[in-house]
XYZ file of C-alpha atoms in Angstrom:
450
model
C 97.913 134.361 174.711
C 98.012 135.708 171.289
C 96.773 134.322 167.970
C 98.734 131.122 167.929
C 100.586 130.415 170.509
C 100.495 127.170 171.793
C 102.144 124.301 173.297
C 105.471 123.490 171.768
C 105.437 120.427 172.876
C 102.329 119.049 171.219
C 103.311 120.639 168.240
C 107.071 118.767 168.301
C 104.974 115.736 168.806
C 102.771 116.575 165.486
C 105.274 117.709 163.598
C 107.327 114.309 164.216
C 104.492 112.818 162.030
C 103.811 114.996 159.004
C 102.845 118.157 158.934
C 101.396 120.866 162.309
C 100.265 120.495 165.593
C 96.325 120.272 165.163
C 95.976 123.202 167.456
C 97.946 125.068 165.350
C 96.277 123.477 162.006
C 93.008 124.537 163.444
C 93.982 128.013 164.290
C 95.630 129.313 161.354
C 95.324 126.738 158.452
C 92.117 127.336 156.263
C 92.841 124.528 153.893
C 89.761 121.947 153.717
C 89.982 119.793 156.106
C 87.569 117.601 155.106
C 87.621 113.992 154.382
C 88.327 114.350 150.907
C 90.663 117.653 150.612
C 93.468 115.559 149.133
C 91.751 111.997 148.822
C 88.351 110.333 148.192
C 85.492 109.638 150.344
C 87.518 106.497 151.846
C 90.327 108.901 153.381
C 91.041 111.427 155.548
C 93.457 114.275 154.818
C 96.597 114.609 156.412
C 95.730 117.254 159.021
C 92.293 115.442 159.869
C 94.576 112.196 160.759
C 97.039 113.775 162.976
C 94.174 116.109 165.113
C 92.833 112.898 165.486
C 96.013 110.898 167.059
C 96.643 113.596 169.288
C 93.186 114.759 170.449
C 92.355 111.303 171.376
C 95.231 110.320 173.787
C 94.314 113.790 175.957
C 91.355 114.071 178.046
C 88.952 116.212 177.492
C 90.071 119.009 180.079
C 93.487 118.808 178.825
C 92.520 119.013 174.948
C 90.472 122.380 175.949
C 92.831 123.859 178.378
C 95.041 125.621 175.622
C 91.540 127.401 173.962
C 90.027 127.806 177.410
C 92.628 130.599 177.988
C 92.328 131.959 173.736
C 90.097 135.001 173.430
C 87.413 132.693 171.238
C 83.712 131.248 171.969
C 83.645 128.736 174.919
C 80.970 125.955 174.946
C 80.027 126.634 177.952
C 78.711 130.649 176.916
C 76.979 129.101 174.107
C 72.869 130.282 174.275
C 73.929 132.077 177.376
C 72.155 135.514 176.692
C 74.248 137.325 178.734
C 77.186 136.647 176.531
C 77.796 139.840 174.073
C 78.676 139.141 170.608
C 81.486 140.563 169.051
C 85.315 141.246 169.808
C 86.076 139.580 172.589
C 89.495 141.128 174.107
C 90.831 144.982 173.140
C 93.776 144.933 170.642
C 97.077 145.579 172.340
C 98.351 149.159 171.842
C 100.665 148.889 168.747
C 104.102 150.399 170.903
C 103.216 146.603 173.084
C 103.950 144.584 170.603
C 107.107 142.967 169.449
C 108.789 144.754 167.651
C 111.916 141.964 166.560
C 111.257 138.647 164.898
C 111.091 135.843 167.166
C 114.218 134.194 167.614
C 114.837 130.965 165.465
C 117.546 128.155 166.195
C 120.686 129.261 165.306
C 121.430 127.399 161.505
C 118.422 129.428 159.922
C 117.182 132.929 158.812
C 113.629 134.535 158.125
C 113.029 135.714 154.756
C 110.389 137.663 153.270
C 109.238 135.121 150.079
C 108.412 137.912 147.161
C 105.921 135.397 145.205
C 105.765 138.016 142.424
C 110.008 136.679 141.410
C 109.840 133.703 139.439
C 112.332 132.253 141.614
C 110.938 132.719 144.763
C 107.691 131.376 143.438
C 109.496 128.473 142.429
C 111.179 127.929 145.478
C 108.043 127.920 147.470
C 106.469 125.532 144.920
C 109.090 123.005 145.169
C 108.441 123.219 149.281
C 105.171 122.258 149.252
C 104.505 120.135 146.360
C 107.219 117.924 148.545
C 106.246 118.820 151.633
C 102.565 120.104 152.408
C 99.431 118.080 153.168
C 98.951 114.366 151.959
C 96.221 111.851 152.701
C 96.417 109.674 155.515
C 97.100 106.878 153.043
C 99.993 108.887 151.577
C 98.350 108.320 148.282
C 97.540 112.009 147.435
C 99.353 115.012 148.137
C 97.901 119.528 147.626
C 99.626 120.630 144.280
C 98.973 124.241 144.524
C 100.128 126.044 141.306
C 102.661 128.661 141.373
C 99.698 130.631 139.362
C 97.459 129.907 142.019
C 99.983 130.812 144.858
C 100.077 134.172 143.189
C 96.240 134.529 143.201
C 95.716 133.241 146.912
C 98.584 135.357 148.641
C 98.538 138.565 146.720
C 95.208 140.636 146.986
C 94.049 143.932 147.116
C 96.194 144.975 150.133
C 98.513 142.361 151.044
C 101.560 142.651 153.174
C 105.191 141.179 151.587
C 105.985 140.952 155.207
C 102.938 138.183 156.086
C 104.976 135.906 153.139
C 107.246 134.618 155.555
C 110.250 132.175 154.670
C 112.791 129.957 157.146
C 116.303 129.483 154.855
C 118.956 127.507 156.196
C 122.085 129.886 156.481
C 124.741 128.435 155.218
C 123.025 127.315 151.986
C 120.101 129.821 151.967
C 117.648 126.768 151.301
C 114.272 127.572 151.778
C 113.229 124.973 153.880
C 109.756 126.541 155.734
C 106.326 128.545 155.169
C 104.263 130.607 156.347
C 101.815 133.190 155.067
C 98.634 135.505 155.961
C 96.707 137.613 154.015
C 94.367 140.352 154.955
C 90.547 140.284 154.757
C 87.147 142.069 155.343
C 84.740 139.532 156.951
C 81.323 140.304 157.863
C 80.240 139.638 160.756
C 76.368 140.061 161.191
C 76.108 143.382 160.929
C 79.821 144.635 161.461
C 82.676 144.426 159.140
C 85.654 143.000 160.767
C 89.359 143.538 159.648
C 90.558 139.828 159.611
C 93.869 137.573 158.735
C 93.620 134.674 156.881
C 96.448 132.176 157.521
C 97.935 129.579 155.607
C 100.635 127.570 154.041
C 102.254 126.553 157.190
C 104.566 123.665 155.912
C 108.139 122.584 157.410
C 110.636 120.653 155.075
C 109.896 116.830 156.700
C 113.465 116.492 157.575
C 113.362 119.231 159.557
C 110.483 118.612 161.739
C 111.992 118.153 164.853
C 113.643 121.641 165.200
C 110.825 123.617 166.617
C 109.798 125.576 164.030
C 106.312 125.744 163.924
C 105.550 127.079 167.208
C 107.915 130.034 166.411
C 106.710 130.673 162.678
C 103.212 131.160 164.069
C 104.086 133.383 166.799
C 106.145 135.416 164.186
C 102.931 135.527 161.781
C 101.098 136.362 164.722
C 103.296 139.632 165.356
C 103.342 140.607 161.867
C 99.590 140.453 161.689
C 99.550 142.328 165.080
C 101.740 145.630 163.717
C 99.006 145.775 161.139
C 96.530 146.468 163.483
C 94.890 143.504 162.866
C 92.930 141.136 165.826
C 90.565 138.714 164.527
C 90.948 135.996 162.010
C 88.752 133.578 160.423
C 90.051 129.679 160.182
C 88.987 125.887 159.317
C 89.772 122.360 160.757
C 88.224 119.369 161.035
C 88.198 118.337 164.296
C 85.679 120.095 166.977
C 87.534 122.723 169.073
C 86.174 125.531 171.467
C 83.998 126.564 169.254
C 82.791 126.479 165.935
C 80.710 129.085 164.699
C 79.458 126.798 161.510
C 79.913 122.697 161.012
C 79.698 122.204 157.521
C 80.559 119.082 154.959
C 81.993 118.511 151.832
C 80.499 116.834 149.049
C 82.230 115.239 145.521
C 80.317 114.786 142.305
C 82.428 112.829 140.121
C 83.559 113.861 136.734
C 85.535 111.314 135.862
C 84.334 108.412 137.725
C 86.792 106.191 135.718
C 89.834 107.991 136.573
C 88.664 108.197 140.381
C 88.323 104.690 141.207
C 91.908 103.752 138.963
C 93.421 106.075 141.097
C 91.924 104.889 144.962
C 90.141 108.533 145.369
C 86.778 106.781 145.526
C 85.164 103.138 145.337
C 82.860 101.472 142.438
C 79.445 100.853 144.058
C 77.704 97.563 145.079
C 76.489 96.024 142.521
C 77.785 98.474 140.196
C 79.900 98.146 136.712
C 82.469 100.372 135.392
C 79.988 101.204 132.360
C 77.308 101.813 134.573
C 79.295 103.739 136.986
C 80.867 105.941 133.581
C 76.809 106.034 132.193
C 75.408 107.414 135.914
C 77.895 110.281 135.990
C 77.838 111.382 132.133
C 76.645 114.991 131.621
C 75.390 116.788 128.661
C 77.708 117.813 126.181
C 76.958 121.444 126.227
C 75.343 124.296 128.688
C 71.363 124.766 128.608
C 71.405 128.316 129.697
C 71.022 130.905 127.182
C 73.676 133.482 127.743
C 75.939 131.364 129.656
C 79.488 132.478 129.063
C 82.671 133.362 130.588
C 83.072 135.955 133.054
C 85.150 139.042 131.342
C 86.699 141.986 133.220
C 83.585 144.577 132.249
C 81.630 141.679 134.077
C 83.199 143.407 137.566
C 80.963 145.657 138.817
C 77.654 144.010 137.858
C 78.821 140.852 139.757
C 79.702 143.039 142.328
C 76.341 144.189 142.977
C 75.417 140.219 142.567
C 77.647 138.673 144.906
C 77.014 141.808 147.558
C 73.193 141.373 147.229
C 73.253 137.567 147.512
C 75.929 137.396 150.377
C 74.082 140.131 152.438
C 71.682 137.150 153.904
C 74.102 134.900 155.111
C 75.741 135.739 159.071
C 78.972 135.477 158.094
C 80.186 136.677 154.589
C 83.163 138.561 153.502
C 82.760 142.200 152.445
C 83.513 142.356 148.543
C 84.263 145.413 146.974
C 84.588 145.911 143.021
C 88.708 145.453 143.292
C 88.258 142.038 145.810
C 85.670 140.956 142.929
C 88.526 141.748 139.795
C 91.229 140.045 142.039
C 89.075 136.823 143.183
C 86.842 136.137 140.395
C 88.492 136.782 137.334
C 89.178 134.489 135.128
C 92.599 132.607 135.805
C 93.987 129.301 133.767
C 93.785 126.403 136.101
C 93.657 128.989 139.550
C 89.949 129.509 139.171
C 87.217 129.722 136.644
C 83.792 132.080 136.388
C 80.382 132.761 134.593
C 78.249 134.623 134.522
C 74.231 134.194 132.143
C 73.910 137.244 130.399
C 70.020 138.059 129.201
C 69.945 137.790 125.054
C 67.162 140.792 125.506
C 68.492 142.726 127.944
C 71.770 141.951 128.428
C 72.139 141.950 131.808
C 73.469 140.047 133.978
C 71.439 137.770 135.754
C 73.438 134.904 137.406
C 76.923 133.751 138.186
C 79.049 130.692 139.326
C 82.269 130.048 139.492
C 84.977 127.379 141.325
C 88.654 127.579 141.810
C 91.423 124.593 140.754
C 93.453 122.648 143.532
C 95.048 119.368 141.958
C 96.553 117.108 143.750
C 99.839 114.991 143.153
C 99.017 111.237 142.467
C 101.418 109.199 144.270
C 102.694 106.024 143.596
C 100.423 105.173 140.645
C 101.753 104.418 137.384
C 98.865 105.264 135.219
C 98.342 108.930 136.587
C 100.119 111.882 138.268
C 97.895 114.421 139.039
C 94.406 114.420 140.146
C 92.255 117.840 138.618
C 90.236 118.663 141.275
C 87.263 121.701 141.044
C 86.024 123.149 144.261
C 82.896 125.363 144.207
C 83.087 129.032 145.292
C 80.625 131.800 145.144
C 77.420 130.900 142.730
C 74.179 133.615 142.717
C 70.932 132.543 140.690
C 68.740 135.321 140.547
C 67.090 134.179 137.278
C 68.489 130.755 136.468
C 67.266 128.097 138.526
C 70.639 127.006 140.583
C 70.228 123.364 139.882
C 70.247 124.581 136.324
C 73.280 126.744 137.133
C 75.136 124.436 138.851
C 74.474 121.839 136.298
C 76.095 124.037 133.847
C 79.028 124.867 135.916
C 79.435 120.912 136.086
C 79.275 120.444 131.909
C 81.980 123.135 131.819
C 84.437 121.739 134.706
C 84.217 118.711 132.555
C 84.904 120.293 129.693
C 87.750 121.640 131.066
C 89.346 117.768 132.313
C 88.435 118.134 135.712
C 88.390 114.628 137.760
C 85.937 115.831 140.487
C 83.602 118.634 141.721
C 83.527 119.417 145.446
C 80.945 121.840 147.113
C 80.162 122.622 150.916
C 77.051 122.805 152.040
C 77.358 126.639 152.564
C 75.325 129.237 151.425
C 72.089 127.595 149.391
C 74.556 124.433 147.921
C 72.493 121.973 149.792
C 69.361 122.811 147.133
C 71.524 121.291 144.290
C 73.677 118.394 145.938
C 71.686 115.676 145.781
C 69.972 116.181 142.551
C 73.356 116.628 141.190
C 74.688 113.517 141.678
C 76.944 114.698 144.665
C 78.138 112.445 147.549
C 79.042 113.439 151.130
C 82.261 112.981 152.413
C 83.125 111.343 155.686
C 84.714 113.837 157.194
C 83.511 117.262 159.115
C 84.933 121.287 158.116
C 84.497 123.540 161.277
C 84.315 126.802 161.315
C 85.796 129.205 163.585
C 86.741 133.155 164.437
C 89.679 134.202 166.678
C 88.382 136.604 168.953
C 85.182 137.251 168.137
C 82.069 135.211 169.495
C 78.868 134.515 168.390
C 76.074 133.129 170.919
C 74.833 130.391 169.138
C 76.272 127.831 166.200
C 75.164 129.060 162.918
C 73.988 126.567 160.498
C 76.038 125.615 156.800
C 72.999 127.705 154.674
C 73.929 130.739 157.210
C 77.404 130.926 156.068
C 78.593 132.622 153.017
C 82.230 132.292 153.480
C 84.608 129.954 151.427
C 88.080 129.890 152.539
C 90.505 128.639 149.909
């Protein structure tokens, strides 16, 4: 089969619940999945919930029986030596592949979704801010920004065509999402042409018309015309077969604000003061030369972020223009720094996280929930507990609620001391066709997928 087809009729039975089919969550939908994407340490997100109903009424053949025939790593090859790494099935000659658009039910259209119109941007907005993943508690709900839609779907060498829309006919309501965007992942030593998929979201009225299945197949082709074959993905439930388990971890900003609003719990034996004096950082940054990141910052954190991800198994393959697009400075889409030497003036260190808020919902006191989530930090000079610690004084600076981190790339050397406490819930790791012999560990992996 090809990159996401499935069963339809496990993802009918998902999609009567809230949001995909966990088989297709987990192949195309790189959206933390961890225990706390949406809510706090005392809930699981939406798509966590819903693996979890339908994994557990199948049996274990039947819940591997769909991936057993899915060019991706089987358990059973993993250690085996005489397994090659790498691409796993030849791509299809391009003339093979479809070259229509899937067929949808008869009352809707595709649409290309041009994110750059104000309109369409808007449109899409409305669709998932109403629509997308919530909590299992249905307490919090993703607010991506129309800013931030911009930044995650439009890079250096996107493809209109991978923004793809469902509109009802008659009314030319957008009422469905889907979208990829292209990527250079290393992979060990080789550097992989990859999609990154996301957004999948169906109106919740119209989630028993068999749309999923077909928007993923129709992704699928798009990707395929491209000449692209492998993709990189997230879930959080254990599939055939993660390359990397790794865990997210909160460090409260706003500890107040957190417990008001159910996201996390006040301790035992613990006071609200107490709670407010434990998490209270300084009011300014102790690095000298600790400022924003600026655009004549690009190709010296280039040469950072290059050096520092060439040690990790699995990285993607930044160039200068993936650097501008990525790191840059954004309002509320994602924030950077770098610590420029007062002698020298070079640049010795950088950090930086990216903003996804999340709708507050049924509480009268608050709406939205600020939410940072660590990205790609490099300490070559500054110690990163020192870095990190900084990053921290600014996000609160800025009125962030919270500060989540994996424990990817050398995080797990600053958790802890930071203050930072592990979620409940698991983020796995996988690549679609493309194997690696043995499970990599979190400080392998250099990849954060938004």
């Amino acid at each position: 089969m090809a990159l996401g087809d499935e069963d339809p009729n496990a993802v009918d039975k998902a999609n009567a619940d809230r949001t995909a089919d966990p088989v297709a969550a987990a192949l195309i939908d790189p959206v933390p999945a961890s225990s706390s994407s949406t809510g706090g340490g005392s809930s699981s997100s939406a798509i966590d919930a819903i693996a979890r109903k339908v994994q557990d009424s199948l049996a274990l053949g039947k819940r591997h029986r769909f991936w057993e025939t899915q060019p991706v790593g089987q358990f059973k090859d993993l250690g085996d030596p005489s397994v090659a790494e790498g691409v796993i099935e030849p791509p299809t000659p391009l003339s093979e592949v479809k070259a229509e658009p899937y067929a949808l039910p008869a009352a809707y259209d595709w649409s290309i979704c041009d994110i750059a119109d104000d309109a369409v941007a808007t449109e899409v907005y409305n669709l998932l801010s109403a629509n997308y993943v919530e909590d299992d508690e249905n307490m919090f709900r993703f607010n991506y920004s129309r800013e931030f839609l911009r930044w995650a779907l439009r890079p250096p060498g996107c493809f209109k065509a991978w923004h793809i829309g469902v509109r009802v006919k008659s009314s030319q309501k957008l009422v469905a999402f889907i979208t990829g965007v292209p990527a250079r992942i290393r992979v060990r030593d080789e550097v992989v042409a990859m999609a990154e998929i996301n957004f999948l979201c169906v109106h919740k009225k119209l989630r028993s018309k068999r749309l999923a299945p077909v928007m993923i197949k129709e992704v699928t082709r798009r990707v395929h015309l491209q000449n692209v074959w492998q993709a990189a993905y997230t879930a959080g439930v254990v599939l055939p077969t993660p390359i990397a388990t790794t865990q997210y971890w909160h460090r409260s900003l706003n500890p107040k604000k957190l417990i008001e609003v159910g996201f996390s719990r006040l301790g035992p034996r613990m006071t609200m003061s107490r709670t407010v004096k434990l998490y209270k950082l300084p009011s300014s940054v102790s690095t000298p030369g600790f400022r924003q990141m600026e655009p004549r910052d690009a190709p010296h954190v280039t040469r950072l972020l290059r050096a520092y991800l060439s040690q990790f198994a699995v990285a993607p393959d930044f160039d200068e223009d993936d650097v501008r697009h990525w790191l840059l400075p954004r309002e509320n889409v994602v924030e950077s720094f770098v610590v420029e030497c007062p002698q020298t003036r070079q640049l010795t260190d950088f950090c930086s996280f990216y903003a996804l808020p999340s709708s507050v919902l049924s509480n009268h006191n608050y709406s939205v929930l600020k939410a940072a989530y660590s990205y790609y930090n490099v300490a070559t000079k500054t110690p990163l507990l020192q870095l990190m610690n900084d990053a921290l004084i600014v996000a609160k600076e800025r009125d962030y609620d919270v500060f989540n981190a994996l424990d990817v790339m050398h995080n797990d050397k600053f958790l802890k001391e930071l203050k930072f406490g592990p979620g409940d819930g698991q983020l796995h790791y996988y690549l679609y066709n493309y194997r690696l012999r043995q499970q990599l560990k979190p400080s392998e992996l250099g990849l954060v997928l938004l």
